[in-house]
PDB file of N, CA and C in Angstrom:
ATOM      1  N   MET I   1     104.153 108.713  84.992  1.00 44.00           N
ATOM      2  CA  MET I   1     104.078 108.339  86.394  1.00 44.00           C
ATOM      3  C   MET I   1     103.012 109.157  87.117  1.00 44.00           C
ATOM      4  N   LYS I   2     102.966 110.466  86.833  1.00 40.00           N
ATOM      5  CA  LYS I   2     101.973 111.311  87.498  1.00 40.00           C
ATOM      6  C   LYS I   2     100.562 110.876  87.110  1.00 40.00           C
ATOM      7  N   LEU I   3     100.387 110.537  85.833  1.00 37.00           N
ATOM      8  CA  LEU I   3      99.065 110.124  85.365  1.00 37.00           C
ATOM      9  C   LEU I   3      98.614 108.841  86.069  1.00 37.00           C
ATOM     10  N   THR I   4      99.526 107.916  86.268  1.00 35.00           N
ATOM     11  CA  THR I   4      99.193 106.679  86.981  1.00 35.00           C
ATOM     12  C   THR I   4      98.787 106.973  88.414  1.00 35.00           C
ATOM     13  N   ALA I   5      99.510 107.847  89.076  1.00 31.00           N
ATOM     14  CA  ALA I   5      99.194 108.199  90.459  1.00 31.00           C
ATOM     15  C   ALA I   5      97.834 108.876  90.539  1.00 31.00           C
ATOM     16  N   ILE I   6      97.547 109.755  89.599  1.00 38.00           N
ATOM     17  CA  ILE I   6      96.252 110.450  89.586  1.00 38.00           C
ATOM     18  C   ILE I   6      95.126 109.443  89.345  1.00 38.00           C
ATOM     19  N   GLY I   7      95.341 108.497  88.427  1.00 35.00           N
ATOM     20  CA  GLY I   7      94.336 107.471  88.172  1.00 35.00           C
ATOM     21  C   GLY I   7      94.087 106.611  89.390  1.00 35.00           C
ATOM     22  N   LEU I   8      95.146 106.248  90.089  1.00 36.00           N
ATOM     23  CA  LEU I   8      95.007 105.444  91.296  1.00 36.00           C
ATOM     24  C   LEU I   8      94.238 106.199  92.375  1.00 36.00           C
ATOM     25  N   ILE I   9      94.541 107.468  92.544  1.00 38.00           N
ATOM     26  CA  ILE I   9      93.834 108.292  93.527  1.00 38.00           C
ATOM     27  C   ILE I   9      92.354 108.405  93.159  1.00 38.00           C
ATOM     28  N   ALA I  10      92.076 108.584  91.871  1.00 38.00           N
ATOM     29  CA  ALA I  10      90.685 108.685  91.424  1.00 38.00           C
ATOM     30  C   ALA I  10      89.937 107.387  91.686  1.00 38.00           C
ATOM     31  N   MET I  11      90.592 106.235  91.420  1.00 42.00           N
ATOM     32  CA  MET I  11      89.944 104.950  91.649  1.00 42.00           C
ATOM     33  C   MET I  11      89.643 104.754  93.133  1.00 42.00           C
ATOM     34  N   VAL I  12      90.568 105.097  93.979  1.00 40.00           N
ATOM     35  CA  VAL I  12      90.354 104.979  95.427  1.00 40.00           C
ATOM     36  C   VAL I  12      89.198 105.869  95.857  1.00 40.00           C
ATOM     37  N   ALA I  13      89.133 107.074  95.312  1.00 41.00           N
ATOM     38  CA  ALA I  13      88.043 107.994  95.662  1.00 41.00           C
ATOM     39  C   ALA I  13      86.693 107.420  95.253  1.00 41.00           C
ATOM     40  N   ILE I  14      86.625 106.814  94.080  1.00 45.00           N
ATOM     41  CA  ILE I  14      85.368 106.217  93.611  1.00 45.00           C
ATOM     42  C   ILE I  14      84.964 105.064  94.518  1.00 45.00           C
ATOM     43  N   VAL I  15      85.902 104.208  94.855  1.00 42.00           N
ATOM     44  CA  VAL I  15      85.611 103.072  95.726  1.00 42.00           C
ATOM     45  C   VAL I  15      85.121 103.549  97.080  1.00 42.00           C
ATOM     46  N   MET I  16      85.740 104.574  97.620  1.00 42.00           N
ATOM     47  CA  MET I  16      85.343 105.073  98.934  1.00 42.00           C
ATOM     48  C   MET I  16      83.963 105.710  98.888  1.00 42.00           C
ATOM     49  N   GLN I  17      83.575 106.277  97.749  1.00 47.00           N
ATOM     50  CA  GLN I  17      82.247 106.870  97.638  1.00 47.00           C
ATOM     51  C   GLN I  17      81.165 105.794  97.606  1.00 47.00           C
ATOM     52  N   LEU I  18      81.488 104.616  97.082  1.00 44.00           N
ATOM     53  CA  LEU I  18      80.489 103.560  97.008  1.00 44.00           C
ATOM     54  C   LEU I  18      80.026 103.127  98.384  1.00 44.00           C
ATOM     55  N   SER I  19      80.951 102.995  99.293  1.00 45.00           N
ATOM     56  CA  SER I  19      80.612 102.612 100.650  1.00 45.00           C
ATOM     57  C   SER I  19      81.813 102.873 101.543  1.00 45.00           C
ATOM     58  N   PRO I  20      81.635 103.676 102.561  1.00 44.00           N
ATOM     59  CA  PRO I  20      82.772 103.976 103.412  1.00 44.00           C
ATOM     60  C   PRO I  20      83.266 102.761 104.201  1.00 44.00           C
ATOM     61  N   THR I  21      82.440 101.731 104.328  1.00 51.00           N
ATOM     62  CA  THR I  21      82.848 100.577 105.118  1.00 51.00           C
ATOM     63  C   THR I  21      83.220  99.380 104.242  1.00 51.00           C
ATOM     64  N   MET I  22      83.132  99.525 102.944  1.00 61.00           N
ATOM     65  CA  MET I  22      83.359  98.397 102.054  1.00 61.00           C
ATOM     66  C   MET I  22      84.180  98.823 100.853  1.00 61.00           C
ATOM     67  N   ALA I  23      85.163  98.042 100.509  1.00 83.00           N
ATOM     68  CA  ALA I  23      85.951  98.298  99.309  1.00 83.00           C
ATOM     69  C   ALA I  23      85.481  97.346  98.220  1.00 83.00           C
ATOM     70  N   CYS I  24      85.402  97.853  97.020  1.00 90.00           N
ATOM     71  CA  CYS I  24      85.027  97.031  95.879  1.00 90.00           C
ATOM     72  C   CYS I  24      86.280  96.325  95.384  1.00 90.00           C
ATOM     73  N   ASP I  25      86.354  95.049  95.650  1.00 90.00           N
ATOM     74  CA  ASP I  25      87.529  94.274  95.276  1.00 90.00           C
ATOM     75  C   ASP I  25      87.081  93.048  94.499  1.00 90.00           C
ATOM     76  N   VAL I  26      87.386  93.048  93.225  1.00 90.00           N
ATOM     77  CA  VAL I  26      86.964  91.946  92.367  1.00 90.00           C
ATOM     78  C   VAL I  26      87.564  90.615  92.830  1.00 90.00           C
ATOM     79  N   ILE I  27      88.650  90.649  93.557  1.00 93.00           N
ATOM     80  CA  ILE I  27      89.262  89.427  94.087  1.00 93.00           C
ATOM     81  C   ILE I  27      88.282  88.694  95.004  1.00 93.00           C
ATOM     82  N   ASP I  28      87.383  89.431  95.642  1.00 93.00           N
ATOM     83  CA  ASP I  28      86.396  88.799  96.513  1.00 93.00           C
ATOM     84  C   ASP I  28      85.437  87.899  95.734  1.00 93.00           C
ATOM     85  N   LEU I  29      85.385  88.086  94.416  1.00 94.00           N
ATOM     86  CA  LEU I  29      84.505  87.262  93.585  1.00 94.00           C
ATOM     87  C   LEU I  29      85.205  86.000  93.078  1.00 94.00           C
ATOM     88  N   GLN I  30      86.411  85.749  93.512  1.00 94.00           N
ATOM     89  CA  GLN I  30      87.173  84.589  93.055  1.00 94.00           C
ATOM     90  C   GLN I  30      86.422  83.268  93.229  1.00 94.00           C
ATOM     91  N   PRO I  31      85.649  83.068  94.317  1.00 95.00           N
ATOM     92  CA  PRO I  31      84.919  81.797  94.435  1.00 95.00           C
ATOM     93  C   PRO I  31      83.896  81.577  93.317  1.00 95.00           C
ATOM     94  N   CYS I  32      83.583  82.640  92.583  1.00 95.00           N
ATOM     95  CA  CYS I  32      82.584  82.535  91.513  1.00 95.00           C
ATOM     96  C   CYS I  32      83.204  82.234  90.152  1.00 95.00           C
ATOM     97  N   LEU I  33      84.512  82.185  90.076  1.00 92.00           N
ATOM     98  CA  LEU I  33      85.169  81.993  88.785  1.00 92.00           C
ATOM     99  C   LEU I  33      84.845  80.635  88.169  1.00 92.00           C
ATOM    100  N   LEU I  34      84.937  79.573  88.933  1.00 92.00           N
ATOM    101  CA  LEU I  34      84.700  78.243  88.377  1.00 92.00           C
ATOM    102  C   LEU I  34      83.281  78.082  87.819  1.00 92.00           C
ATOM    103  N   PRO I  35      82.239  78.502  88.520  1.00 91.00           N
ATOM    104  CA  PRO I  35      80.893  78.362  87.936  1.00 91.00           C
ATOM    105  C   PRO I  35      80.695  79.202  86.664  1.00 91.00           C
ATOM    106  N   ILE I  36      81.455  80.287  86.514  1.00 90.00           N
ATOM    107  CA  ILE I  36      81.311  81.103  85.304  1.00 90.00           C
ATOM    108  C   ILE I  36      82.012  80.436  84.126  1.00 90.00           C
ATOM    109  N   ILE I  37      83.206  79.888  84.356  1.00 89.00           N
ATOM    110  CA  ILE I  37      83.933  79.296  83.233  1.00 89.00           C
ATOM    111  C   ILE I  37      83.522  77.842  82.981  1.00 89.00           C
ATOM    112  N   ASN I  38      82.882  77.220  83.955  1.00 87.00           N
ATOM    113  CA  ASN I  38      82.425  75.835  83.832  1.00 87.00           C
ATOM    114  C   ASN I  38      80.987  75.756  84.339  1.00 87.00           C
ATOM    115  N   PRO I  39      80.021  76.207  83.504  1.00 82.00           N
ATOM    116  CA  PRO I  39      78.632  76.365  83.965  1.00 82.00           C
ATOM    117  C   PRO I  39      77.982  75.160  84.631  1.00 82.00           C
ATOM    118  N   PRO I  40      78.323  73.925  84.301  1.00 87.00           N
ATOM    119  CA  PRO I  40      77.679  72.848  85.058  1.00 87.00           C
ATOM    120  C   PRO I  40      78.073  72.855  86.539  1.00 87.00           C
ATOM    121  N   GLU I  41      79.186  73.504  86.849  1.00 89.00           N
ATOM    122  CA  GLU I  41      79.647  73.587  88.239  1.00 89.00           C
ATOM    123  C   GLU I  41      78.728  74.547  89.002  1.00 89.00           C
ATOM    124  N   PRO I  42      78.037  74.074  90.038  1.00 93.00           N
ATOM    125  CA  PRO I  42      77.142  74.985  90.775  1.00 93.00           C
ATOM    126  C   PRO I  42      77.952  75.962  91.636  1.00 93.00           C
ATOM    127  N   PRO I  43      77.402  77.144  91.865  1.00 95.00           N
ATOM    128  CA  PRO I  43      78.107  78.094  92.724  1.00 95.00           C
ATOM    129  C   PRO I  43      78.120  77.610  94.173  1.00 95.00           C
ATOM    130  N   THR I  44      79.194  77.912  94.846  1.00 96.00           N
ATOM    131  CA  THR I  44      79.307  77.553  96.262  1.00 96.00           C
ATOM    132  C   THR I  44      78.580  78.593  97.107  1.00 96.00           C
ATOM    133  N   ALA I  45      78.376  78.264  98.362  1.00 97.00           N
ATOM    134  CA  ALA I  45      77.789  79.232  99.291  1.00 97.00           C
ATOM    135  C   ALA I  45      78.680  80.463  99.398  1.00 97.00           C
ATOM    136  N   GLY I  46      79.999  80.253  99.328  1.00 96.00           N
ATOM    137  CA  GLY I  46      80.944  81.370  99.389  1.00 96.00           C
ATOM    138  C   GLY I  46      80.813  82.303  98.198  1.00 96.00           C
ATOM    139  N   CYS I  47      80.566  81.726  97.029  1.00 97.00           N
ATOM    140  CA  CYS I  47      80.351  82.539  95.828  1.00 97.00           C
ATOM    141  C   CYS I  47      79.083  83.373  95.979  1.00 97.00           C
ATOM    142  N   CYS I  48      78.005  82.730  96.370  1.00 97.00           N
ATOM    143  CA  CYS I  48      76.731  83.450  96.512  1.00 97.00           C
ATOM    144  C   CYS I  48      76.833  84.547  97.567  1.00 97.00           C
ATOM    145  N   GLN I  49      77.540  84.268  98.638  1.00 96.00           N
ATOM    146  CA  GLN I  49      77.733  85.292  99.669  1.00 96.00           C
ATOM    147  C   GLN I  49      78.558  86.455  99.116  1.00 96.00           C
ATOM    148  N   ALA I  50      79.561  86.145  98.305  1.00 96.00           N
ATOM    149  CA  ALA I  50      80.378  87.197  97.704  1.00 96.00           C
ATOM    150  C   ALA I  50      79.534  88.077  96.783  1.00 96.00           C
ATOM    151  N   LEU I  51      78.617  87.463  96.022  1.00 95.00           N
ATOM    152  CA  LEU I  51      77.733  88.256  95.160  1.00 95.00           C
ATOM    153  C   LEU I  51      76.867  89.195  95.997  1.00 95.00           C
ATOM    154  N   ARG I  52      76.367  88.691  97.122  1.00 95.00           N
ATOM    155  CA  ARG I  52      75.545  89.535  97.997  1.00 95.00           C
ATOM    156  C   ARG I  52      76.396  90.650  98.624  1.00 95.00           C
ATOM    157  N   ASP I  53      77.567  90.278  99.122  1.00 95.00           N
ATOM    158  CA  ASP I  53      78.427  91.257  99.791  1.00 95.00           C
ATOM    159  C   ASP I  53      78.911  92.345  98.841  1.00 95.00           C
ATOM    160  N   GLN I  54      79.192  91.960  97.607  1.00 95.00           N
ATOM    161  CA  GLN I  54      79.720  92.915  96.637  1.00 95.00           C
ATOM    162  C   GLN I  54      78.602  93.554  95.805  1.00 95.00           C
ATOM    163  N   GLY I  55      77.350  93.330  96.179  1.00 93.00           N
ATOM    164  CA  GLY I  55      76.213  93.880  95.444  1.00 93.00           C
ATOM    165  C   GLY I  55      76.323  95.361  95.129  1.00 93.00           C
ATOM    166  N   PRO I  56      76.675  96.205  96.106  1.00 93.00           N
ATOM    167  CA  PRO I  56      76.788  97.633  95.809  1.00 93.00           C
ATOM    168  C   PRO I  56      77.895  97.964  94.802  1.00 93.00           C
ATOM    169  N   CYS I  57      78.781  97.016  94.562  1.00 95.00           N
ATOM    170  CA  CYS I  57      79.914  97.243  93.658  1.00 95.00           C
ATOM    171  C   CYS I  57      79.666  96.697  92.251  1.00 95.00           C
ATOM    172  N   MET I  58      78.603  95.938  92.061  1.00 95.00           N
ATOM    173  CA  MET I  58      78.416  95.244  90.796  1.00 95.00           C
ATOM    174  C   MET I  58      78.362  96.169  89.586  1.00 95.00           C
ATOM    175  N   CYS I  59      77.717  97.307  89.695  1.00 95.00           N
ATOM    176  CA  CYS I  59      77.668  98.219  88.556  1.00 95.00           C
ATOM    177  C   CYS I  59      79.064  98.752  88.239  1.00 95.00           C
ATOM    178  N   TYR I  60      79.841  98.966  89.266  1.00 94.00           N
ATOM    179  CA  TYR I  60      81.234  99.372  89.078  1.00 94.00           C
ATOM    180  C   TYR I  60      81.991  98.274  88.334  1.00 94.00           C
ATOM    181  N   PHE I  61      81.784  97.020  88.731  1.00 94.00           N
ATOM    182  CA  PHE I  61      82.460  95.906  88.070  1.00 94.00           C
ATOM    183  C   PHE I  61      81.975  95.748  86.631  1.00 94.00           C
ATOM    184  N   ILE I  62      80.673  95.880  86.411  1.00 94.00           N
ATOM    185  CA  ILE I  62      80.114  95.720  85.069  1.00 94.00           C
ATOM    186  C   ILE I  62      80.678  96.755  84.115  1.00 94.00           C
ATOM    187  N   LYS I  63      80.899  97.955  84.595  1.00 94.00           N
ATOM    188  CA  LYS I  63      81.441  99.020  83.742  1.00 94.00           C
ATOM    189  C   LYS I  63      82.940  98.873  83.511  1.00 94.00           C
ATOM    190  N   ASN I  64      83.575  97.980  84.253  1.00 92.00           N
ATOM    191  CA  ASN I  64      84.998  97.732  84.104  1.00 92.00           C
ATOM    192  C   ASN I  64      85.225  96.882  82.853  1.00 92.00           C
ATOM    193  N   THR I  65      86.111  97.335  81.968  1.00 91.00           N
ATOM    194  CA  THR I  65      86.315  96.634  80.698  1.00 91.00           C
ATOM    195  C   THR I  65      86.957  95.265  80.879  1.00 91.00           C
ATOM    196  N   TRP I  66      87.563  95.014  82.026  1.00 90.00           N
ATOM    197  CA  TRP I  66      88.233  93.737  82.244  1.00 90.00           C
ATOM    198  C   TRP I  66      87.252  92.676  82.751  1.00 90.00           C
ATOM    199  N   ILE I  67      86.468  93.001  83.768  1.00 91.00           N
ATOM    200  CA  ILE I  67      85.584  92.009  84.391  1.00 91.00           C
ATOM    201  C   ILE I  67      84.144  92.114  83.875  1.00 91.00           C
ATOM    202  N   GLY I  68      83.761  93.271  83.371  1.00 94.00           N
ATOM    203  CA  GLY I  68      82.387  93.503  82.928  1.00 94.00           C
ATOM    204  C   GLY I  68      81.848  92.476  81.944  1.00 94.00           C
ATOM    205  N   PRO I  69      82.589  92.178  80.872  1.00 94.00           N
ATOM    206  CA  PRO I  69      82.070  91.200  79.904  1.00 94.00           C
ATOM    207  C   PRO I  69      81.805  89.824  80.521  1.00 94.00           C
ATOM    208  N   THR I  70      82.574  89.439  81.503  1.00 92.00           N
ATOM    209  CA  THR I  70      82.372  88.149  82.162  1.00 92.00           C
ATOM    210  C   THR I  70      81.076  88.157  82.966  1.00 92.00           C
ATOM    211  N   ILE I  71      80.833  89.248  83.671  1.00 93.00           N
ATOM    212  CA  ILE I  71      79.607  89.351  84.472  1.00 93.00           C
ATOM    213  C   ILE I  71      78.377  89.440  83.570  1.00 93.00           C
ATOM    214  N   GLN I  72      78.530  90.108  82.423  1.00 94.00           N
ATOM    215  CA  GLN I  72      77.406  90.303  81.511  1.00 94.00           C
ATOM    216  C   GLN I  72      77.128  89.095  80.610  1.00 94.00           C
ATOM    217  N   ALA I  73      78.050  88.160  80.558  1.00 93.00           N
ATOM    218  CA  ALA I  73      77.881  86.970  79.716  1.00 93.00           C
ATOM    219  C   ALA I  73      76.737  86.106  80.253  1.00 93.00           C
ATOM    220  N   PRO I  74      76.190  85.232  79.407  1.00 94.00           N
ATOM    221  CA  PRO I  74      75.092  84.362  79.870  1.00 94.00           C
ATOM    222  C   PRO I  74      75.445  83.589  81.142  1.00 94.00           C
ATOM    223  N   ASN I  75      76.667  83.114  81.257  1.00 94.00           N
ATOM    224  CA  ASN I  75      77.042  82.371  82.467  1.00 94.00           C
ATOM    225  C   ASN I  75      77.048  83.279  83.694  1.00 94.00           C
ATOM    226  N   GLY I  76      77.367  84.548  83.512  1.00 94.00           N
ATOM    227  CA  GLY I  76      77.304  85.501  84.621  1.00 94.00           C
ATOM    228  C   GLY I  76      75.874  85.692  85.089  1.00 94.00           C
ATOM    229  N   HIS I  77      74.956  85.839  84.139  1.00 94.00           N
ATOM    230  CA  HIS I  77      73.534  85.967  84.481  1.00 94.00           C
ATOM    231  C   HIS I  77      73.041  84.708  85.196  1.00 94.00           C
ATOM    232  N   LYS I  78      73.476  83.554  84.702  1.00 94.00           N
ATOM    233  CA  LYS I  78      73.072  82.285  85.311  1.00 94.00           C
ATOM    234  C   LYS I  78      73.571  82.194  86.754  1.00 94.00           C
ATOM    235  N   LEU I  79      74.762  82.682  86.982  1.00 95.00           N
ATOM    236  CA  LEU I  79      75.335  82.644  88.326  1.00 95.00           C
ATOM    237  C   LEU I  79      74.462  83.415  89.308  1.00 95.00           C
ATOM    238  N   PHE I  80      74.032  84.607  88.923  1.00 96.00           N
ATOM    239  CA  PHE I  80      73.155  85.398  89.787  1.00 96.00           C
ATOM    240  C   PHE I  80      71.844  84.650  90.039  1.00 96.00           C
ATOM    241  N   ALA I  81      71.289  84.068  88.986  1.00 96.00           N
ATOM    242  CA  ALA I  81      70.025  83.335  89.134  1.00 96.00           C
ATOM    243  C   ALA I  81      70.204  82.125  90.055  1.00 96.00           C
ATOM    244  N   ASP I  82      71.296  81.395  89.865  1.00 96.00           N
ATOM    245  CA  ASP I  82      71.539  80.209  90.702  1.00 96.00           C
ATOM    246  C   ASP I  82      71.715  80.578  92.177  1.00 96.00           C
ATOM    247  N   CYS I  83      72.222  81.782  92.417  1.00 97.00           N
ATOM    248  CA  CYS I  83      72.431  82.232  93.810  1.00 97.00           C
ATOM    249  C   CYS I  83      71.215  82.980  94.357  1.00 97.00           C
ATOM    250  N   ASN I  84      70.164  83.100  93.558  1.00 97.00           N
ATOM    251  CA  ASN I  84      68.982  83.875  93.963  1.00 97.00           C
ATOM    252  C   ASN I  84      69.357  85.300  94.357  1.00 97.00           C
ATOM    253  N   VAL I  85      70.269  85.877  93.592  1.00 96.00           N
ATOM    254  CA  VAL I  85      70.695  87.254  93.790  1.00 96.00           C
ATOM    255  C   VAL I  85      70.224  88.025  92.564  1.00 96.00           C
ATOM    256  N   PRO I  86      69.485  89.116  92.737  1.00 96.00           N
ATOM    257  CA  PRO I  86      69.018  89.877  91.582  1.00 96.00           C
ATOM    258  C   PRO I  86      70.190  90.409  90.750  1.00 96.00           C
ATOM    259  N   TYR I  87      70.075  90.275  89.446  1.00 95.00           N
ATOM    260  CA  TYR I  87      71.104  90.820  88.557  1.00 95.00           C
ATOM    261  C   TYR I  87      70.997  92.354  88.635  1.00 95.00           C
ATOM    262  N   PRO I  88      72.128  93.027  88.738  1.00 93.00           N
ATOM    263  CA  PRO I  88      72.076  94.482  88.917  1.00 93.00           C
ATOM    264  C   PRO I  88      71.536  95.199  87.681  1.00 93.00           C
ATOM    265  N   SER I  89      70.792  96.232  87.914  1.00 91.00           N
ATOM    266  CA  SER I  89      70.336  97.092  86.818  1.00 91.00           C
ATOM    267  C   SER I  89      71.085  98.412  86.958  1.00 91.00           C
ATOM    268  N   CYS I  90      72.034  98.593  86.077  1.00 88.00           N
ATOM    269  CA  CYS I  90      72.913  99.773  86.169  1.00 88.00           C
ATOM    270  C   CYS I  90      72.443 100.862  85.222  1.00 88.00           C
TER     271      CYS I  90
END
């Protein structure tokens, strides 16, 4: 239990260091899920805006073992290109 609490505190500290006014929340990228799993589906304006808004968090997401492989996959790269958002260089 203590280890979980310490991990949670550490994660919050990392998120707060990224931007004091913005939290890195992968849930904000939910509008981008369909274009990643179904590439013919074009990204919505909401998806592209989410990529722009979460830009400072992308390296954090890429390093995450849960979401990182999805962002790094060819469809993830295509999503950034389709939204005219530069793919992050971490």
